[in-house]
mmCIF file of C-alpha atoms in Angstrom:
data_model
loop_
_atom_site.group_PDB
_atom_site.id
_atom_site.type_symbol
_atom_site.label_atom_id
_atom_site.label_comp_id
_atom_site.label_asym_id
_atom_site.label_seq_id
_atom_site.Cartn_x
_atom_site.Cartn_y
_atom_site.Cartn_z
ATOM 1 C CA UNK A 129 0.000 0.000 0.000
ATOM 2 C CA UNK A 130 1.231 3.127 -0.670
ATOM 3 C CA UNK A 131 2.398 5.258 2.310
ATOM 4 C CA UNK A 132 0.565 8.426 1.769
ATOM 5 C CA UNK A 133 -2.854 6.138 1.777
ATOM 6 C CA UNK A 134 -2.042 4.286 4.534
ATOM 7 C CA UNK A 135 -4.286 3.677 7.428
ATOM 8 C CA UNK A 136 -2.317 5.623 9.919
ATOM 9 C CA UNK A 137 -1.284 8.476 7.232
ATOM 10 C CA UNK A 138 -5.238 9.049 6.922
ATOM 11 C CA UNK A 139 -5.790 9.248 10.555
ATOM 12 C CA UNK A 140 -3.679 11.504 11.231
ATOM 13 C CA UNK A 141 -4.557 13.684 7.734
ATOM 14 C CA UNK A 142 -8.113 13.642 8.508
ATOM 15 C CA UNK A 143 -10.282 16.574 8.738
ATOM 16 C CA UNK A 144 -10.854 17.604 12.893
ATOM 17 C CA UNK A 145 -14.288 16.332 13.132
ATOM 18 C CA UNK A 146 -13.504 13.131 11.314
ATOM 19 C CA UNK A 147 -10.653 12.935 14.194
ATOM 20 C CA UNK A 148 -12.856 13.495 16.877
ATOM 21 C CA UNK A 149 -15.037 10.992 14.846
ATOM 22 C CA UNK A 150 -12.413 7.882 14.663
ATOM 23 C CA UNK A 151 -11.368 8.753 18.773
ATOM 24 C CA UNK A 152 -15.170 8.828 19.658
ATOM 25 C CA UNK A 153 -15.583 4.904 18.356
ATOM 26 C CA UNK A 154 -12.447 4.333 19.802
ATOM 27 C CA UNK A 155 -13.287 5.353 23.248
ATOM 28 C CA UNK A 156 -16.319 3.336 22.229
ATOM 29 C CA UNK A 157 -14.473 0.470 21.152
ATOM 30 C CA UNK A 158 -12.848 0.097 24.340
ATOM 31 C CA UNK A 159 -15.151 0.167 26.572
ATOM 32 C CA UNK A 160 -17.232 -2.353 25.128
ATOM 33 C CA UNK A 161 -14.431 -4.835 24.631
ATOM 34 C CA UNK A 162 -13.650 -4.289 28.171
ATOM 35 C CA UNK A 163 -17.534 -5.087 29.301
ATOM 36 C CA UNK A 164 -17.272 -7.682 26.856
ATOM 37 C CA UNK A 165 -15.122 -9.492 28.796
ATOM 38 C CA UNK A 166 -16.169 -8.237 32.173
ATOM 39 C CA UNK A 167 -19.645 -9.925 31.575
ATOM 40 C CA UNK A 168 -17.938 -13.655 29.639
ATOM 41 C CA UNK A 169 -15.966 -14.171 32.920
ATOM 42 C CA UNK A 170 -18.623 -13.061 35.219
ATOM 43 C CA UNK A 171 -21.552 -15.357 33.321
ATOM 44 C CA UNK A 172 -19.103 -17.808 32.685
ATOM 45 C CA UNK A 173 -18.433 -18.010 36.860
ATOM 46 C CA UNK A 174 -22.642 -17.625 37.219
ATOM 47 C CA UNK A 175 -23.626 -20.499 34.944
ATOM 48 C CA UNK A 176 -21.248 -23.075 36.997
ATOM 49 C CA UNK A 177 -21.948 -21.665 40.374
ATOM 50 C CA UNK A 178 -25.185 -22.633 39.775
ATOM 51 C CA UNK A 179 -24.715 -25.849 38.260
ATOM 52 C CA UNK A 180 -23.041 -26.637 41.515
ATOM 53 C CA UNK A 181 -25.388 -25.531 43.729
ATOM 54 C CA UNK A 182 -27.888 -27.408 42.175
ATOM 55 C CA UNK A 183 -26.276 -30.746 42.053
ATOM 56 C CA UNK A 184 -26.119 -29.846 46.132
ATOM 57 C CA UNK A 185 -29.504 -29.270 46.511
ATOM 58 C CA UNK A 186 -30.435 -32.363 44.532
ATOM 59 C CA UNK A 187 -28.082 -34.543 46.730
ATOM 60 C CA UNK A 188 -30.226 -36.441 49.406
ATOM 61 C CA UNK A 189 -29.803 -34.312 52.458
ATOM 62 C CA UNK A 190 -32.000 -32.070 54.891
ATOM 63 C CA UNK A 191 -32.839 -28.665 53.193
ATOM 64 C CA UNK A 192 -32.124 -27.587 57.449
ATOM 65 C CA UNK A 193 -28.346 -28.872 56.563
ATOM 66 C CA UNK A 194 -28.018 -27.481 53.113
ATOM 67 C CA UNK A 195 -29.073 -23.845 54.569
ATOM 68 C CA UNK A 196 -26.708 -23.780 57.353
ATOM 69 C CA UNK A 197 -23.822 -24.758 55.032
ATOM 70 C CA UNK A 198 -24.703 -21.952 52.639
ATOM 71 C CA UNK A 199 -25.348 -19.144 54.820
ATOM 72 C CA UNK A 200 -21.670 -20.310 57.140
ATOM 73 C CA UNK A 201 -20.253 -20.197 53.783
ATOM 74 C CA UNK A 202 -17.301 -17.950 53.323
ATOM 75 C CA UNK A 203 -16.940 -18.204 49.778
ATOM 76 C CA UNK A 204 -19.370 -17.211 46.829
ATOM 77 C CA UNK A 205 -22.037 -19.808 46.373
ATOM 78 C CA UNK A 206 -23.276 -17.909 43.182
ATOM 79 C CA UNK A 207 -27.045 -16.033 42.622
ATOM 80 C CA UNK A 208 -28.894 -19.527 43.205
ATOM 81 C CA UNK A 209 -27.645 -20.113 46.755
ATOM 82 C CA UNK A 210 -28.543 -16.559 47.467
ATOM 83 C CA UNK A 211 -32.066 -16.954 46.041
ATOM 84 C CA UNK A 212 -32.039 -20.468 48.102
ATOM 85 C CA UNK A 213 -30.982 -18.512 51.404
ATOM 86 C CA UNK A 214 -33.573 -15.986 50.728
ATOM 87 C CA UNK A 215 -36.656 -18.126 50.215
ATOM 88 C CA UNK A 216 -35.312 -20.568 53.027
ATOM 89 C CA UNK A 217 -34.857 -17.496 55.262
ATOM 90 C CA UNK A 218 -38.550 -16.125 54.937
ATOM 91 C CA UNK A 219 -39.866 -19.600 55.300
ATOM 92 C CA UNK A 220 -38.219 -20.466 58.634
ATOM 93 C CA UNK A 221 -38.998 -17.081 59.777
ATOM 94 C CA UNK A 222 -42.583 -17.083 59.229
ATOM 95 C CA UNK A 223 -42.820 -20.672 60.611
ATOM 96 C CA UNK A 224 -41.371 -19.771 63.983
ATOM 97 C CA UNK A 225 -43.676 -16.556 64.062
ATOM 98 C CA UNK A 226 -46.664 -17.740 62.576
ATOM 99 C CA UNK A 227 -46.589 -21.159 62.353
ATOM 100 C CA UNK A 228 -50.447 -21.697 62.078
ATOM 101 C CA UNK A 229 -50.433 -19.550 58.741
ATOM 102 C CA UNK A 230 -49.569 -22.054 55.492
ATOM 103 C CA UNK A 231 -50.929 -19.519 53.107
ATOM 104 C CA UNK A 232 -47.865 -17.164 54.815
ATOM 105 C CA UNK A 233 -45.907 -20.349 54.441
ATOM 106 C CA UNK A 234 -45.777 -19.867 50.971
ATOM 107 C CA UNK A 235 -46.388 -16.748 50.191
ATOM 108 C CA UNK A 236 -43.821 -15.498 51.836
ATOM 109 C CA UNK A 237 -40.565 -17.241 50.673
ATOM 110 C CA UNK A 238 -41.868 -17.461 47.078
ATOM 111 C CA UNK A 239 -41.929 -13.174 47.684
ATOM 112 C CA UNK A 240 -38.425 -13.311 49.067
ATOM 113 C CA UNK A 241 -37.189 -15.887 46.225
ATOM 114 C CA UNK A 242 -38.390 -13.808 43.640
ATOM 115 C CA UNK A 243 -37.011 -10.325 44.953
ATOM 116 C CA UNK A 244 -33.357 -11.758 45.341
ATOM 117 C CA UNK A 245 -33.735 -13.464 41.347
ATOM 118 C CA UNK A 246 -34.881 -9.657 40.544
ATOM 119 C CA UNK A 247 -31.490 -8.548 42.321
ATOM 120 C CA UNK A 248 -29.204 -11.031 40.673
ATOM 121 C CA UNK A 249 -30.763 -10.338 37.442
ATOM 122 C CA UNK A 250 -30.020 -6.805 37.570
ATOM 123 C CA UNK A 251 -26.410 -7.795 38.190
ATOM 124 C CA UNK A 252 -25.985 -10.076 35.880
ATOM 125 C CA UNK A 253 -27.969 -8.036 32.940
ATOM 126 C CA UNK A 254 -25.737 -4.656 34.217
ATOM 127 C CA UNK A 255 -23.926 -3.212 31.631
ATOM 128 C CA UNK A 256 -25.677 -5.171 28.484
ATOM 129 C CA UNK A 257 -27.458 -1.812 27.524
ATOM 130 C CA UNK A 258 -24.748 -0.091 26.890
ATOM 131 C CA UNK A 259 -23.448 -3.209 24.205
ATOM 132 C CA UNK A 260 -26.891 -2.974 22.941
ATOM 133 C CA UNK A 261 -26.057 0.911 22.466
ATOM 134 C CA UNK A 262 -23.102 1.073 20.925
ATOM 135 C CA UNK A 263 -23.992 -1.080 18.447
ATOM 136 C CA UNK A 264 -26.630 0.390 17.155
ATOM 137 C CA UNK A 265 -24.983 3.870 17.502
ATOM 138 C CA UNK A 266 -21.776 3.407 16.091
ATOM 139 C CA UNK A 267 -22.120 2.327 12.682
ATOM 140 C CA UNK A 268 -24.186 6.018 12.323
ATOM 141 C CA UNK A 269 -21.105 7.614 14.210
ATOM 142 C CA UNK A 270 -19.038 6.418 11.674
ATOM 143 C CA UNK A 271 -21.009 7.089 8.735
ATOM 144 C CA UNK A 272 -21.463 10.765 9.857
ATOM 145 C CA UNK A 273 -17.404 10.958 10.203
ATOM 146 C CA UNK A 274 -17.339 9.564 6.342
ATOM 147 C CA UNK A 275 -20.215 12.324 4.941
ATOM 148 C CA UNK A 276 -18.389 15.025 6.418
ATOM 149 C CA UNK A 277 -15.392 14.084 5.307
ATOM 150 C CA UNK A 278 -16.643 13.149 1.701
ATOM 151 C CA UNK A 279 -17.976 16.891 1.785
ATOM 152 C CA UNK A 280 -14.962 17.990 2.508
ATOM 153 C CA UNK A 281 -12.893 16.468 -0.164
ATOM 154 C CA UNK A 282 -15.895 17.973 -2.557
ATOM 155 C CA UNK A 283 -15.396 21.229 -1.267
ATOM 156 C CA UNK A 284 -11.765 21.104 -1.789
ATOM 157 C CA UNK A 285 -12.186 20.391 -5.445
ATOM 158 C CA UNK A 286 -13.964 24.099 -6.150
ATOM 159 C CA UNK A 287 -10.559 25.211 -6.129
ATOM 160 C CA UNK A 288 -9.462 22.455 -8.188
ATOM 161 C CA UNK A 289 -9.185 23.214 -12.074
ATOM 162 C CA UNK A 290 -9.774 19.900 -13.585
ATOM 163 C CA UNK A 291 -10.987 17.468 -11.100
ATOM 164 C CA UNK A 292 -9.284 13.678 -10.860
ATOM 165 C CA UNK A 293 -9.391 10.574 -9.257
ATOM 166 C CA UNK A 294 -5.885 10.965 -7.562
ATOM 167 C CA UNK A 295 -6.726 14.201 -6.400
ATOM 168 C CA UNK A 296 -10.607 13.265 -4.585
ATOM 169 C CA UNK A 297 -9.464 10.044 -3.218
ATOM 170 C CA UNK A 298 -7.496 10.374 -0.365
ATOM 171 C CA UNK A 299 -10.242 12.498 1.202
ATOM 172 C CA UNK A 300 -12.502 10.024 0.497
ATOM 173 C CA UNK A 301 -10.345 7.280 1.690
ATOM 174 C CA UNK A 302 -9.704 9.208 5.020
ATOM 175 C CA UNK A 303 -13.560 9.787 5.311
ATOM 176 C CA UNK A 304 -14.409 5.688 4.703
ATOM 177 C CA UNK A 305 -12.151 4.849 7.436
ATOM 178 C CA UNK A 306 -14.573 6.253 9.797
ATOM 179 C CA UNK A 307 -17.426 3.806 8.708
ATOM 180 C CA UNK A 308 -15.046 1.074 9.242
ATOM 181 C CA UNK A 309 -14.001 1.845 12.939
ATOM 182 C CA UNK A 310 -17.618 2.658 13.453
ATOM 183 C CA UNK A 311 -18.301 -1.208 11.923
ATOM 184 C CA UNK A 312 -15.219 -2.413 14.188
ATOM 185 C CA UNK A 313 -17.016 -1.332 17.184
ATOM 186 C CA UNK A 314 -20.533 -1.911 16.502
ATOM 187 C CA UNK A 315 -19.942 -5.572 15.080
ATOM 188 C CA UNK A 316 -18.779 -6.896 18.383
ATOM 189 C CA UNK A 317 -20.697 -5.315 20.312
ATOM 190 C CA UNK A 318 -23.981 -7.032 18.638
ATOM 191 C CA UNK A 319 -22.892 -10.456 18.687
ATOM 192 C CA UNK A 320 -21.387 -10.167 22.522
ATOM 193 C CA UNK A 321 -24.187 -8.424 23.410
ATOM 194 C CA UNK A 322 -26.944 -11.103 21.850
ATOM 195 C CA UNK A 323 -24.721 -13.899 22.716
ATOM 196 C CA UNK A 324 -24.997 -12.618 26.670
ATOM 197 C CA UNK A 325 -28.719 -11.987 26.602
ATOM 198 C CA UNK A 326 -29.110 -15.421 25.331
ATOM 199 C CA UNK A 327 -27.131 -16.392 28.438
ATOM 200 C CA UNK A 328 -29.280 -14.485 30.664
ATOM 201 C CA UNK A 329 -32.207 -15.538 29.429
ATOM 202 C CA UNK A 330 -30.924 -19.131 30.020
ATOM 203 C CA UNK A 331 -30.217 -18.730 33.409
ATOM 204 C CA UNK A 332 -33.720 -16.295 34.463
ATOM 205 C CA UNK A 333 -35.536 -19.765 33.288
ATOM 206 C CA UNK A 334 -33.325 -21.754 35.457
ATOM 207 C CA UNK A 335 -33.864 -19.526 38.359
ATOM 208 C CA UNK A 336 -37.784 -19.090 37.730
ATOM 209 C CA UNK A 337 -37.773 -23.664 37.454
ATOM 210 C CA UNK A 338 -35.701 -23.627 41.061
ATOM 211 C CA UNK A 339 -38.047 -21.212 42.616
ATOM 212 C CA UNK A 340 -41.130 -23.483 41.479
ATOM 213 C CA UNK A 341 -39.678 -26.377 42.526
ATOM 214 C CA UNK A 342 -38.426 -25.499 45.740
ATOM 215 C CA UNK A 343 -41.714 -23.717 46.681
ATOM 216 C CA UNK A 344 -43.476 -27.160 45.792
ATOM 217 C CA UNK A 345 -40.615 -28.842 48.573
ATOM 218 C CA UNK A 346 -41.835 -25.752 51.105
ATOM 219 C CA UNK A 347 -45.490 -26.820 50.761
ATOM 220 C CA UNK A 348 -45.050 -30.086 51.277
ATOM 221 C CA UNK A 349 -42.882 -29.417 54.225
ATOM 222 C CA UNK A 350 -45.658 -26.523 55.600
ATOM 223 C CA UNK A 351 -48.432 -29.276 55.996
#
């Protein structure tokens, strides 16, 4: 490639705006590959967290056991043992308060399971909106970097007296460079971003299952 058109040479020739442009989707760029990874490792760690809690809670043991161990626990037991502590919480507690009150019985810790799901879904959905954001957002970023600098190579060429392809297509060059960093940070950003929700959505069912089938364990244990 020839030096004056390459990548770097029309980065650094490009019109201010289409600067500001190109650093803009950097900044964008960034970020998102740093949430990117953020949110892999952290649903990565949340999908076999819970995998091991449930093969615990599926062992043959007391659910009076299984509690204690959890809450004495010093180490992270992931967002289904918390959603297992609250439920199992709420239930005790109303059955040493009102123990003549099964409708409370169950009520109660299916409330408290489905709060602390609520919770962990907020944390483990943080941060996906902004994926979802700039990658929607960048690709028109870039493309407004590569119009203005398209009109700016045009404008130059009013004080051009014949008009040629060498002389209109660095400008232009420098100006499509935009729409590709805007298509290197958007592109990413989409596929992370539905890859994660797919993820989520995953474990939400797996949460919404537990919390039906250990309210079904609590009823039969409230009669």
């Amino acid at each position: 490639m020839d030096k004056e058109l390459s990548i770097l040479s029309m980065v650094v020739h490009a019109s201010l705006i289409v600067q500001l442009v190109m650093a803009t989707l950097l900044m964008i760029s960034i970020v998102s590959w740093t949430v990117i990874f953020r949110k892999l490792f952290a649903m990565r760690a949340a999908k076999a967290l819970t995998q091991s809690f449930e093969d615990e809670f599926w062992r043959d043991r007391e659910l009076a056991a299984l509690y204690q161990q959890t809450r004495a626990s010093k180490k992270d037991n992931g967002p289904l043992a918390r959603i297992f502590l609250g439920g199992m919480t709420e239930f005790l507690r109303i059955r040493q308060q009102n123990p003549g009150d099964p409708q409370g019985l169950m009520e109660g810790p299916r409330r408290a399971m489905r709060a602390a799901c609520q919770r962990e879904m907020d944390d483990i959905d943080s941060n996906l909106s902004f994926l979802a954001t700039a990658g929607s957002v960048s690709p028109y970023i870039g493309l407004f970097g590569t119009v203005w600098g398209i009109m700016n190579s045009f404008r130059g060429l009013a004080n051009v007296h014949q008009a040629t392809l060498s002389a209109v297509a660095p400008g232009i060059a420098e100006a499509l460079v935009a729409t590709a960093i805007g298509l290197f940070a958007a592109i990413p950003a989409v596929v992370a971003y539905n890859r994660l929700t797919a993820d989520s959505d995953r474990l939400a069912n797996r949460f919404e299952t537990f919390i039906e089938e250990f309210s079904n364990i609590l009823q039969r244990q409230a009669r």
